[in-house]
mmCIF file of the C-alpha atoms, coordinates in Angstrom:
data_MODEL
# 
_entry.id   MODEL 
# 
loop_
_atom_site.group_PDB 
_atom_site.id 
_atom_site.type_symbol 
_atom_site.label_atom_id 
_atom_site.label_alt_id 
_atom_site.label_comp_id 
_atom_site.label_asym_id 
_atom_site.label_entity_id 
_atom_site.label_seq_id 
_atom_site.pdbx_PDB_ins_code 
_atom_site.Cartn_x 
_atom_site.Cartn_y 
_atom_site.Cartn_z 
_atom_site.occupancy 
_atom_site.B_iso_or_equiv 
_atom_site.pdbx_formal_charge 
_atom_site.auth_seq_id 
_atom_site.auth_comp_id 
_atom_site.auth_asym_id 
_atom_site.auth_atom_id 
_atom_site.pdbx_PDB_model_num 
ATOM 1   C CA . UNK A 1 1   ? -13.018 -15.343 32.837  1.00 0.00 ? 1   UNK A CA 1 
ATOM 2   C CA . UNK A 1 2   ? -11.756 -12.183 34.875  1.00 0.00 ? 2   UNK A CA 1 
ATOM 3   C CA . UNK A 1 3   ? -10.147 -9.254  34.051  1.00 0.00 ? 3   UNK A CA 1 
ATOM 4   C CA . UNK A 1 4   ? -7.256  -9.343  31.533  1.00 0.00 ? 4   UNK A CA 1 
ATOM 5   C CA . UNK A 1 5   ? -4.035  -8.520  32.628  1.00 0.00 ? 5   UNK A CA 1 
ATOM 6   C CA . UNK A 1 6   ? -2.146  -5.440  31.220  1.00 0.00 ? 6   UNK A CA 1 
ATOM 7   C CA . UNK A 1 7   ? 0.694   -7.698  29.612  1.00 0.00 ? 7   UNK A CA 1 
ATOM 8   C CA . UNK A 1 8   ? -2.452  -9.477  27.957  1.00 0.00 ? 8   UNK A CA 1 
ATOM 9   C CA . UNK A 1 9   ? -3.988  -6.462  26.537  1.00 0.00 ? 9   UNK A CA 1 
ATOM 10  C CA . UNK A 1 10  ? -0.813  -5.210  25.135  1.00 0.00 ? 10  UNK A CA 1 
ATOM 11  C CA . UNK A 1 11  ? -0.347  -8.915  23.223  1.00 0.00 ? 11  UNK A CA 1 
ATOM 12  C CA . UNK A 1 12  ? -4.450  -8.420  22.324  1.00 0.00 ? 12  UNK A CA 1 
ATOM 13  C CA . UNK A 1 13  ? -3.287  -4.880  20.786  1.00 0.00 ? 13  UNK A CA 1 
ATOM 14  C CA . UNK A 1 14  ? 0.212   -6.262  19.521  1.00 0.00 ? 14  UNK A CA 1 
ATOM 15  C CA . UNK A 1 15  ? -1.140  -9.154  17.473  1.00 0.00 ? 15  UNK A CA 1 
ATOM 16  C CA . UNK A 1 16  ? -4.397  -7.429  16.289  1.00 0.00 ? 16  UNK A CA 1 
ATOM 17  C CA . UNK A 1 17  ? -1.938  -4.631  14.902  1.00 0.00 ? 17  UNK A CA 1 
ATOM 18  C CA . UNK A 1 18  ? 0.256   -7.399  13.304  1.00 0.00 ? 18  UNK A CA 1 
ATOM 19  C CA . UNK A 1 19  ? -3.247  -8.532  11.611  1.00 0.00 ? 19  UNK A CA 1 
ATOM 20  C CA . UNK A 1 20  ? -4.142  -4.919  10.323  1.00 0.00 ? 20  UNK A CA 1 
ATOM 21  C CA . UNK A 1 21  ? -0.465  -4.481  8.955   1.00 0.00 ? 21  UNK A CA 1 
ATOM 22  C CA . UNK A 1 22  ? -1.187  -7.784  6.706   1.00 0.00 ? 22  UNK A CA 1 
ATOM 23  C CA . UNK A 1 23  ? -4.217  -6.262  5.693   1.00 0.00 ? 23  UNK A CA 1 
ATOM 24  C CA . UNK A 1 24  ? -2.533  -3.170  4.521   1.00 0.00 ? 24  UNK A CA 1 
ATOM 25  C CA . UNK A 1 25  ? 0.386   -5.221  3.074   1.00 0.00 ? 25  UNK A CA 1 
ATOM 26  C CA . UNK A 1 26  ? -1.967  -6.833  0.931   1.00 0.00 ? 26  UNK A CA 1 
ATOM 27  C CA . UNK A 1 27  ? -3.932  -3.880  -0.156  1.00 0.00 ? 27  UNK A CA 1 
ATOM 28  C CA . UNK A 1 28  ? -0.450  -1.828  -1.068  1.00 0.00 ? 28  UNK A CA 1 
ATOM 29  C CA . UNK A 1 29  ? 1.444   -4.599  -2.460  1.00 0.00 ? 29  UNK A CA 1 
ATOM 30  C CA . UNK A 1 30  ? -0.440  -4.432  -5.831  1.00 0.00 ? 30  UNK A CA 1 
ATOM 31  C CA . UNK A 1 31  ? 0.876   -1.268  -6.237  1.00 0.00 ? 31  UNK A CA 1 
ATOM 32  C CA . UNK A 1 32  ? 4.425   -1.759  -6.027  1.00 0.00 ? 32  UNK A CA 1 
ATOM 33  C CA . UNK A 1 33  ? 4.062   -4.663  -8.527  1.00 0.00 ? 33  UNK A CA 1 
ATOM 34  C CA . UNK A 1 34  ? 1.561   -3.330  -11.038 1.00 0.00 ? 34  UNK A CA 1 
ATOM 35  C CA . UNK A 1 35  ? 4.226   -2.549  -13.823 1.00 0.00 ? 35  UNK A CA 1 
ATOM 36  C CA . UNK A 1 36  ? 5.698   -6.069  -13.776 1.00 0.00 ? 36  UNK A CA 1 
ATOM 37  C CA . UNK A 1 37  ? 2.574   -7.387  -13.752 1.00 0.00 ? 37  UNK A CA 1 
ATOM 38  C CA . UNK A 1 38  ? 1.106   -4.977  -16.416 1.00 0.00 ? 38  UNK A CA 1 
ATOM 39  C CA . UNK A 1 39  ? 4.364   -6.227  -18.679 1.00 0.00 ? 39  UNK A CA 1 
ATOM 40  C CA . UNK A 1 40  ? 4.028   -9.630  -18.282 1.00 0.00 ? 40  UNK A CA 1 
ATOM 41  C CA . UNK A 1 41  ? 0.456   -10.034 -18.279 1.00 0.00 ? 41  UNK A CA 1 
ATOM 42  C CA . UNK A 1 42  ? -0.034  -7.477  -21.285 1.00 0.00 ? 42  UNK A CA 1 
ATOM 43  C CA . UNK A 1 43  ? -2.560  -5.695  -19.230 1.00 0.00 ? 43  UNK A CA 1 
ATOM 44  C CA . UNK A 1 44  ? -3.833  -2.013  -19.892 1.00 0.00 ? 44  UNK A CA 1 
ATOM 45  C CA . UNK A 1 45  ? -3.447  0.904   -17.413 1.00 0.00 ? 45  UNK A CA 1 
ATOM 46  C CA . UNK A 1 46  ? -7.613  0.775   -17.353 1.00 0.00 ? 46  UNK A CA 1 
ATOM 47  C CA . UNK A 1 47  ? -7.198  -3.546  -16.577 1.00 0.00 ? 47  UNK A CA 1 
ATOM 48  C CA . UNK A 1 48  ? -4.581  -2.249  -13.513 1.00 0.00 ? 48  UNK A CA 1 
ATOM 49  C CA . UNK A 1 49  ? -7.023  0.356   -12.141 1.00 0.00 ? 49  UNK A CA 1 
ATOM 50  C CA . UNK A 1 50  ? -9.735  -1.909  -12.217 1.00 0.00 ? 50  UNK A CA 1 
ATOM 51  C CA . UNK A 1 51  ? -7.810  -4.731  -10.593 1.00 0.00 ? 51  UNK A CA 1 
ATOM 52  C CA . UNK A 1 52  ? -6.293  -2.636  -7.940  1.00 0.00 ? 52  UNK A CA 1 
ATOM 53  C CA . UNK A 1 53  ? -9.422  -0.412  -7.097  1.00 0.00 ? 53  UNK A CA 1 
ATOM 54  C CA . UNK A 1 54  ? -12.721 -1.898  -7.745  1.00 0.00 ? 54  UNK A CA 1 
ATOM 55  C CA . UNK A 1 55  ? -11.842 -5.419  -7.602  1.00 0.00 ? 55  UNK A CA 1 
ATOM 56  C CA . UNK A 1 56  ? -10.683 -5.243  -4.249  1.00 0.00 ? 56  UNK A CA 1 
ATOM 57  C CA . UNK A 1 57  ? -13.213 -2.198  -3.204  1.00 0.00 ? 57  UNK A CA 1 
ATOM 58  C CA . UNK A 1 58  ? -16.076 -4.008  -4.306  1.00 0.00 ? 58  UNK A CA 1 
ATOM 59  C CA . UNK A 1 59  ? -16.744 -6.521  -1.955  1.00 0.00 ? 59  UNK A CA 1 
ATOM 60  C CA . UNK A 1 60  ? -15.087 -4.795  0.603   1.00 0.00 ? 60  UNK A CA 1 
ATOM 61  C CA . UNK A 1 61  ? -17.459 -2.035  0.644   1.00 0.00 ? 61  UNK A CA 1 
ATOM 62  C CA . UNK A 1 62  ? -20.277 -4.197  0.463   1.00 0.00 ? 62  UNK A CA 1 
ATOM 63  C CA . UNK A 1 63  ? -19.519 -6.441  3.065   1.00 0.00 ? 63  UNK A CA 1 
ATOM 64  C CA . UNK A 1 64  ? -18.210 -4.469  5.493   1.00 0.00 ? 64  UNK A CA 1 
ATOM 65  C CA . UNK A 1 65  ? -21.702 -3.785  7.481   1.00 0.00 ? 65  UNK A CA 1 
ATOM 66  C CA . UNK A 1 66  ? -22.866 -7.411  7.243   1.00 0.00 ? 66  UNK A CA 1 
ATOM 67  C CA . UNK A 1 67  ? -19.424 -8.836  8.487   1.00 0.00 ? 67  UNK A CA 1 
ATOM 68  C CA . UNK A 1 68  ? -19.861 -5.955  11.508  1.00 0.00 ? 68  UNK A CA 1 
ATOM 69  C CA . UNK A 1 69  ? -23.313 -7.332  12.157  1.00 0.00 ? 69  UNK A CA 1 
ATOM 70  C CA . UNK A 1 70  ? -21.975 -10.968 12.305  1.00 0.00 ? 70  UNK A CA 1 
ATOM 71  C CA . UNK A 1 71  ? -19.113 -9.715  14.659  1.00 0.00 ? 71  UNK A CA 1 
ATOM 72  C CA . UNK A 1 72  ? -21.930 -8.411  17.122  1.00 0.00 ? 72  UNK A CA 1 
ATOM 73  C CA . UNK A 1 73  ? -23.195 -11.744 17.348  1.00 0.00 ? 73  UNK A CA 1 
ATOM 74  C CA . UNK A 1 74  ? -20.692 -14.575 16.674  1.00 0.00 ? 74  UNK A CA 1 
ATOM 75  C CA . UNK A 1 75  ? -16.831 -15.311 17.826  1.00 0.00 ? 75  UNK A CA 1 
ATOM 76  C CA . UNK A 1 76  ? -15.056 -12.352 16.502  1.00 0.00 ? 76  UNK A CA 1 
ATOM 77  C CA . UNK A 1 77  ? -11.680 -14.158 16.794  1.00 0.00 ? 77  UNK A CA 1 
ATOM 78  C CA . UNK A 1 78  ? -13.063 -16.778 14.506  1.00 0.00 ? 78  UNK A CA 1 
ATOM 79  C CA . UNK A 1 79  ? -14.514 -14.269 11.919  1.00 0.00 ? 79  UNK A CA 1 
ATOM 80  C CA . UNK A 1 80  ? -10.981 -12.548 11.929  1.00 0.00 ? 80  UNK A CA 1 
ATOM 81  C CA . UNK A 1 81  ? -8.845  -15.536 11.508  1.00 0.00 ? 81  UNK A CA 1 
ATOM 82  C CA . UNK A 1 82  ? -11.053 -16.492 8.934   1.00 0.00 ? 82  UNK A CA 1 
ATOM 83  C CA . UNK A 1 83  ? -11.106 -13.243 7.277   1.00 0.00 ? 83  UNK A CA 1 
ATOM 84  C CA . UNK A 1 84  ? -6.572  -13.292 7.549   1.00 0.00 ? 84  UNK A CA 1 
ATOM 85  C CA . UNK A 1 85  ? -6.856  -16.882 6.155   1.00 0.00 ? 85  UNK A CA 1 
ATOM 86  C CA . UNK A 1 86  ? -9.154  -16.032 3.105   1.00 0.00 ? 86  UNK A CA 1 
ATOM 87  C CA . UNK A 1 87  ? -7.518  -12.500 2.058   1.00 0.00 ? 87  UNK A CA 1 
ATOM 88  C CA . UNK A 1 88  ? -3.808  -13.970 2.810   1.00 0.00 ? 88  UNK A CA 1 
ATOM 89  C CA . UNK A 1 89  ? -4.811  -16.932 0.670   1.00 0.00 ? 89  UNK A CA 1 
ATOM 90  C CA . UNK A 1 90  ? -6.304  -14.993 -2.278  1.00 0.00 ? 90  UNK A CA 1 
ATOM 91  C CA . UNK A 1 91  ? -2.731  -12.877 -1.910  1.00 0.00 ? 91  UNK A CA 1 
ATOM 92  C CA . UNK A 1 92  ? -0.921  -16.012 -2.348  1.00 0.00 ? 92  UNK A CA 1 
ATOM 93  C CA . UNK A 1 93  ? -3.187  -16.749 -5.493  1.00 0.00 ? 93  UNK A CA 1 
ATOM 94  C CA . UNK A 1 94  ? -2.511  -13.490 -7.182  1.00 0.00 ? 94  UNK A CA 1 
ATOM 95  C CA . UNK A 1 95  ? 1.051   -14.977 -7.679  1.00 0.00 ? 95  UNK A CA 1 
ATOM 96  C CA . UNK A 1 96  ? -0.449  -18.117 -9.507  1.00 0.00 ? 96  UNK A CA 1 
ATOM 97  C CA . UNK A 1 97  ? -2.637  -15.968 -11.843 1.00 0.00 ? 97  UNK A CA 1 
ATOM 98  C CA . UNK A 1 98  ? -2.070  -16.374 -15.397 1.00 0.00 ? 98  UNK A CA 1 
ATOM 99  C CA . UNK A 1 99  ? -4.052  -13.990 -17.162 1.00 0.00 ? 99  UNK A CA 1 
ATOM 100 C CA . UNK A 1 100 ? -6.274  -10.619 -16.097 1.00 0.00 ? 100 UNK A CA 1 
ATOM 101 C CA . UNK A 1 101 ? -9.221  -12.483 -14.825 1.00 0.00 ? 101 UNK A CA 1 
ATOM 102 C CA . UNK A 1 102 ? -7.551  -14.748 -12.560 1.00 0.00 ? 102 UNK A CA 1 
ATOM 103 C CA . UNK A 1 103 ? -5.551  -12.065 -11.094 1.00 0.00 ? 103 UNK A CA 1 
ATOM 104 C CA . UNK A 1 104 ? -9.210  -9.956  -10.960 1.00 0.00 ? 104 UNK A CA 1 
ATOM 105 C CA . UNK A 1 105 ? -10.964 -12.357 -8.966  1.00 0.00 ? 105 UNK A CA 1 
ATOM 106 C CA . UNK A 1 106 ? -8.379  -13.041 -6.648  1.00 0.00 ? 106 UNK A CA 1 
ATOM 107 C CA . UNK A 1 107 ? -8.244  -9.199  -6.135  1.00 0.00 ? 107 UNK A CA 1 
ATOM 108 C CA . UNK A 1 108 ? -11.836 -9.736  -4.962  1.00 0.00 ? 108 UNK A CA 1 
ATOM 109 C CA . UNK A 1 109 ? -11.153 -12.643 -2.655  1.00 0.00 ? 109 UNK A CA 1 
ATOM 110 C CA . UNK A 1 110 ? -8.650  -10.310 -1.026  1.00 0.00 ? 110 UNK A CA 1 
ATOM 111 C CA . UNK A 1 111 ? -11.336 -7.714  -0.818  1.00 0.00 ? 111 UNK A CA 1 
ATOM 112 C CA . UNK A 1 112 ? -14.126 -10.174 0.216   1.00 0.00 ? 112 UNK A CA 1 
ATOM 113 C CA . UNK A 1 113 ? -11.567 -11.319 2.998   1.00 0.00 ? 113 UNK A CA 1 
ATOM 114 C CA . UNK A 1 114 ? -10.476 -8.104  4.245   1.00 0.00 ? 114 UNK A CA 1 
ATOM 115 C CA . UNK A 1 115 ? -13.830 -6.779  4.567   1.00 0.00 ? 115 UNK A CA 1 
ATOM 116 C CA . UNK A 1 116 ? -14.136 -9.024  8.010   1.00 0.00 ? 116 UNK A CA 1 
ATOM 117 C CA . UNK A 1 117 ? -10.749 -7.610  9.461   1.00 0.00 ? 117 UNK A CA 1 
ATOM 118 C CA . UNK A 1 118 ? -11.393 -4.167  11.035  1.00 0.00 ? 118 UNK A CA 1 
ATOM 119 C CA . UNK A 1 119 ? -15.158 -3.853  12.211  1.00 0.00 ? 119 UNK A CA 1 
ATOM 120 C CA . UNK A 1 120 ? -14.292 -7.209  14.884  1.00 0.00 ? 120 UNK A CA 1 
ATOM 121 C CA . UNK A 1 121 ? -11.224 -5.803  15.924  1.00 0.00 ? 121 UNK A CA 1 
ATOM 122 C CA . UNK A 1 122 ? -12.662 -2.364  17.038  1.00 0.00 ? 122 UNK A CA 1 
ATOM 123 C CA . UNK A 1 123 ? -15.047 -4.608  18.840  1.00 0.00 ? 123 UNK A CA 1 
ATOM 124 C CA . UNK A 1 124 ? -12.153 -6.587  20.712  1.00 0.00 ? 124 UNK A CA 1 
ATOM 125 C CA . UNK A 1 125 ? -10.551 -3.188  21.359  1.00 0.00 ? 125 UNK A CA 1 
ATOM 126 C CA . UNK A 1 126 ? -13.758 -2.003  23.073  1.00 0.00 ? 126 UNK A CA 1 
ATOM 127 C CA . UNK A 1 127 ? -13.641 -5.292  24.895  1.00 0.00 ? 127 UNK A CA 1 
ATOM 128 C CA . UNK A 1 128 ? -10.013 -5.331  26.265  1.00 0.00 ? 128 UNK A CA 1 
ATOM 129 C CA . UNK A 1 129 ? -9.709  -1.845  27.001  1.00 0.00 ? 129 UNK A CA 1 
ATOM 130 C CA . UNK A 1 130 ? -11.582 0.112   29.453  1.00 0.00 ? 130 UNK A CA 1 
ATOM 131 C CA . UNK A 1 131 ? -13.074 3.890   28.044  1.00 0.00 ? 131 UNK A CA 1 
ATOM 132 C CA . UNK A 1 132 ? -10.347 5.880   29.609  1.00 0.00 ? 132 UNK A CA 1 
ATOM 133 C CA . UNK A 1 133 ? -7.796  3.752   27.607  1.00 0.00 ? 133 UNK A CA 1 
ATOM 134 C CA . UNK A 1 134 ? -9.702  3.097   24.437  1.00 0.00 ? 134 UNK A CA 1 
ATOM 135 C CA . UNK A 1 135 ? -8.696  6.208   22.127  1.00 0.00 ? 135 UNK A CA 1 
ATOM 136 C CA . UNK A 1 136 ? -5.022  5.070   22.884  1.00 0.00 ? 136 UNK A CA 1 
ATOM 137 C CA . UNK A 1 137 ? -5.598  1.632   22.109  1.00 0.00 ? 137 UNK A CA 1 
ATOM 138 C CA . UNK A 1 138 ? -7.380  2.175   18.825  1.00 0.00 ? 138 UNK A CA 1 
ATOM 139 C CA . UNK A 1 139 ? -4.657  5.073   17.932  1.00 0.00 ? 139 UNK A CA 1 
ATOM 140 C CA . UNK A 1 140 ? -1.835  2.328   18.303  1.00 0.00 ? 140 UNK A CA 1 
ATOM 141 C CA . UNK A 1 141 ? -4.201  -0.182  16.206  1.00 0.00 ? 141 UNK A CA 1 
ATOM 142 C CA . UNK A 1 142 ? -4.227  2.350   13.622  1.00 0.00 ? 142 UNK A CA 1 
ATOM 143 C CA . UNK A 1 143 ? -0.336  2.047   13.167  1.00 0.00 ? 143 UNK A CA 1 
ATOM 144 C CA . UNK A 1 144 ? -1.129  -0.967  11.360  1.00 0.00 ? 144 UNK A CA 1 
ATOM 145 C CA . UNK A 1 145 ? -2.185  1.153   8.166   1.00 0.00 ? 145 UNK A CA 1 
ATOM 146 C CA . UNK A 1 146 ? 1.079   3.197   8.102   1.00 0.00 ? 146 UNK A CA 1 
ATOM 147 C CA . UNK A 1 147 ? 3.222   0.206   9.116   1.00 0.00 ? 147 UNK A CA 1 
ATOM 148 C CA . UNK A 1 148 ? 1.312   -2.606  6.556   1.00 0.00 ? 148 UNK A CA 1 
ATOM 149 C CA . UNK A 1 149 ? 1.479   0.135   3.540   1.00 0.00 ? 149 UNK A CA 1 
ATOM 150 C CA . UNK A 1 150 ? 5.090   0.705   4.225   1.00 0.00 ? 150 UNK A CA 1 
ATOM 151 C CA . UNK A 1 151 ? 6.420   -2.561  4.454   1.00 0.00 ? 151 UNK A CA 1 
ATOM 152 C CA . UNK A 1 152 ? 3.915   -3.700  1.414   1.00 0.00 ? 152 UNK A CA 1 
ATOM 153 C CA . UNK A 1 153 ? 5.562   -1.403  -0.884  1.00 0.00 ? 153 UNK A CA 1 
ATOM 154 C CA . UNK A 1 154 ? 9.328   -2.270  0.407   1.00 0.00 ? 154 UNK A CA 1 
ATOM 155 C CA . UNK A 1 155 ? 9.176   -6.120  0.463   1.00 0.00 ? 155 UNK A CA 1 
ATOM 156 C CA . UNK A 1 156 ? 7.151   -6.173  -2.541  1.00 0.00 ? 156 UNK A CA 1 
ATOM 157 C CA . UNK A 1 157 ? 9.827   -4.086  -4.395  1.00 0.00 ? 157 UNK A CA 1 
ATOM 158 C CA . UNK A 1 158 ? 12.627  -6.207  -2.535  1.00 0.00 ? 158 UNK A CA 1 
ATOM 159 C CA . UNK A 1 159 ? 11.003  -9.460  -2.920  1.00 0.00 ? 159 UNK A CA 1 
ATOM 160 C CA . UNK A 1 160 ? 10.277  -8.427  -6.766  1.00 0.00 ? 160 UNK A CA 1 
ATOM 161 C CA . UNK A 1 161 ? 13.966  -7.578  -7.420  1.00 0.00 ? 161 UNK A CA 1 
ATOM 162 C CA . UNK A 1 162 ? 15.213  -10.768 -5.974  1.00 0.00 ? 162 UNK A CA 1 
ATOM 163 C CA . UNK A 1 163 ? 12.606  -13.323 -6.974  1.00 0.00 ? 163 UNK A CA 1 
ATOM 164 C CA . UNK A 1 164 ? 9.729   -11.778 -9.000  1.00 0.00 ? 164 UNK A CA 1 
ATOM 165 C CA . UNK A 1 165 ? 6.212   -10.247 -8.342  1.00 0.00 ? 165 UNK A CA 1 
ATOM 166 C CA . UNK A 1 166 ? 4.558   -13.867 -8.127  1.00 0.00 ? 166 UNK A CA 1 
ATOM 167 C CA . UNK A 1 167 ? 6.979   -14.707 -5.516  1.00 0.00 ? 167 UNK A CA 1 
ATOM 168 C CA . UNK A 1 168 ? 6.272   -11.563 -3.548  1.00 0.00 ? 168 UNK A CA 1 
ATOM 169 C CA . UNK A 1 169 ? 2.510   -12.236 -3.623  1.00 0.00 ? 169 UNK A CA 1 
ATOM 170 C CA . UNK A 1 170 ? 3.054   -15.973 -2.728  1.00 0.00 ? 170 UNK A CA 1 
ATOM 171 C CA . UNK A 1 171 ? 5.577   -15.106 0.148   1.00 0.00 ? 171 UNK A CA 1 
ATOM 172 C CA . UNK A 1 172 ? 3.728   -12.552 1.424   1.00 0.00 ? 172 UNK A CA 1 
ATOM 173 C CA . UNK A 1 173 ? 0.150   -14.369 1.089   1.00 0.00 ? 173 UNK A CA 1 
ATOM 174 C CA . UNK A 1 174 ? 1.605   -17.579 3.029   1.00 0.00 ? 174 UNK A CA 1 
ATOM 175 C CA . UNK A 1 175 ? 2.867   -15.597 5.699   1.00 0.00 ? 175 UNK A CA 1 
ATOM 176 C CA . UNK A 1 176 ? -0.678  -14.048 6.429   1.00 0.00 ? 176 UNK A CA 1 
ATOM 177 C CA . UNK A 1 177 ? -1.889  -17.391 6.445   1.00 0.00 ? 177 UNK A CA 1 
ATOM 178 C CA . UNK A 1 178 ? 0.678   -18.709 9.127   1.00 0.00 ? 178 UNK A CA 1 
ATOM 179 C CA . UNK A 1 179 ? -0.209  -15.562 11.402  1.00 0.00 ? 179 UNK A CA 1 
ATOM 180 C CA . UNK A 1 180 ? -4.182  -16.802 11.176  1.00 0.00 ? 180 UNK A CA 1 
ATOM 181 C CA . UNK A 1 181 ? -3.634  -19.972 13.447  1.00 0.00 ? 181 UNK A CA 1 
ATOM 182 C CA . UNK A 1 182 ? -1.460  -17.864 16.004  1.00 0.00 ? 182 UNK A CA 1 
ATOM 183 C CA . UNK A 1 183 ? -3.940  -15.182 16.277  1.00 0.00 ? 183 UNK A CA 1 
ATOM 184 C CA . UNK A 1 184 ? -6.734  -17.797 16.808  1.00 0.00 ? 184 UNK A CA 1 
ATOM 185 C CA . UNK A 1 185 ? -4.658  -19.601 19.205  1.00 0.00 ? 185 UNK A CA 1 
ATOM 186 C CA . UNK A 1 186 ? -3.621  -17.037 21.487  1.00 0.00 ? 186 UNK A CA 1 
ATOM 187 C CA . UNK A 1 187 ? -6.732  -14.632 21.711  1.00 0.00 ? 187 UNK A CA 1 
ATOM 188 C CA . UNK A 1 188 ? -9.235  -15.320 24.133  1.00 0.00 ? 188 UNK A CA 1 
# 
C-alpha cells in the first residue's frame, strides 16, 4: 500500500544484505574449520572436499530455479524467512555432527536452505527500487558476499580458538535463526 519511503527502502536493502551475509558466513565457515573437523572426526581430504563442495552445491544448484519459480508466485518474504531458518538450523546441526555422514547431510541441508535465499531477494529489490536505482541496490546487496566470507573466516577462527569448531557452527547457526523472525516481522 503506497510507495515505500526512502528510509524503508534503505532498511529493506540493509536486512537483505544481512541475510545474504549469513548466506556466505554459513558457506565459508566450513573452510576455516576443516582442519579441526578433519582431525576430530578422522576425515580424509576427499571427504572434506565432498562435504564442503558437493554436499552443499548439489541441492543448491538444482533447487535454485524451482525456488525462483515459486518466488514468482508466492511470498518472497516467507520463502527467504524459511530459507534462512533452514540453512541456519542446518549450520547449527553441523556442530552436533558425530561422524562424516551426519556432517555431510547437515551440509546438504545448508545447501537446500541457501538455494532459497538469492532469487527472492533479487525480486524484492526489483520491487522496492525503481529502475534508476536498481543497479546500485543490487551492487550494495552483493556486498553480502565479501562481508559474509570475511566474517565466516574471521569469526569461525576466533570461535574455534576460544571454544571449538562445534561451537562456531552452533553460534553462527543460531544467530541466523534469530535473524529470521526479525526479517519476517519487519519486511512488507
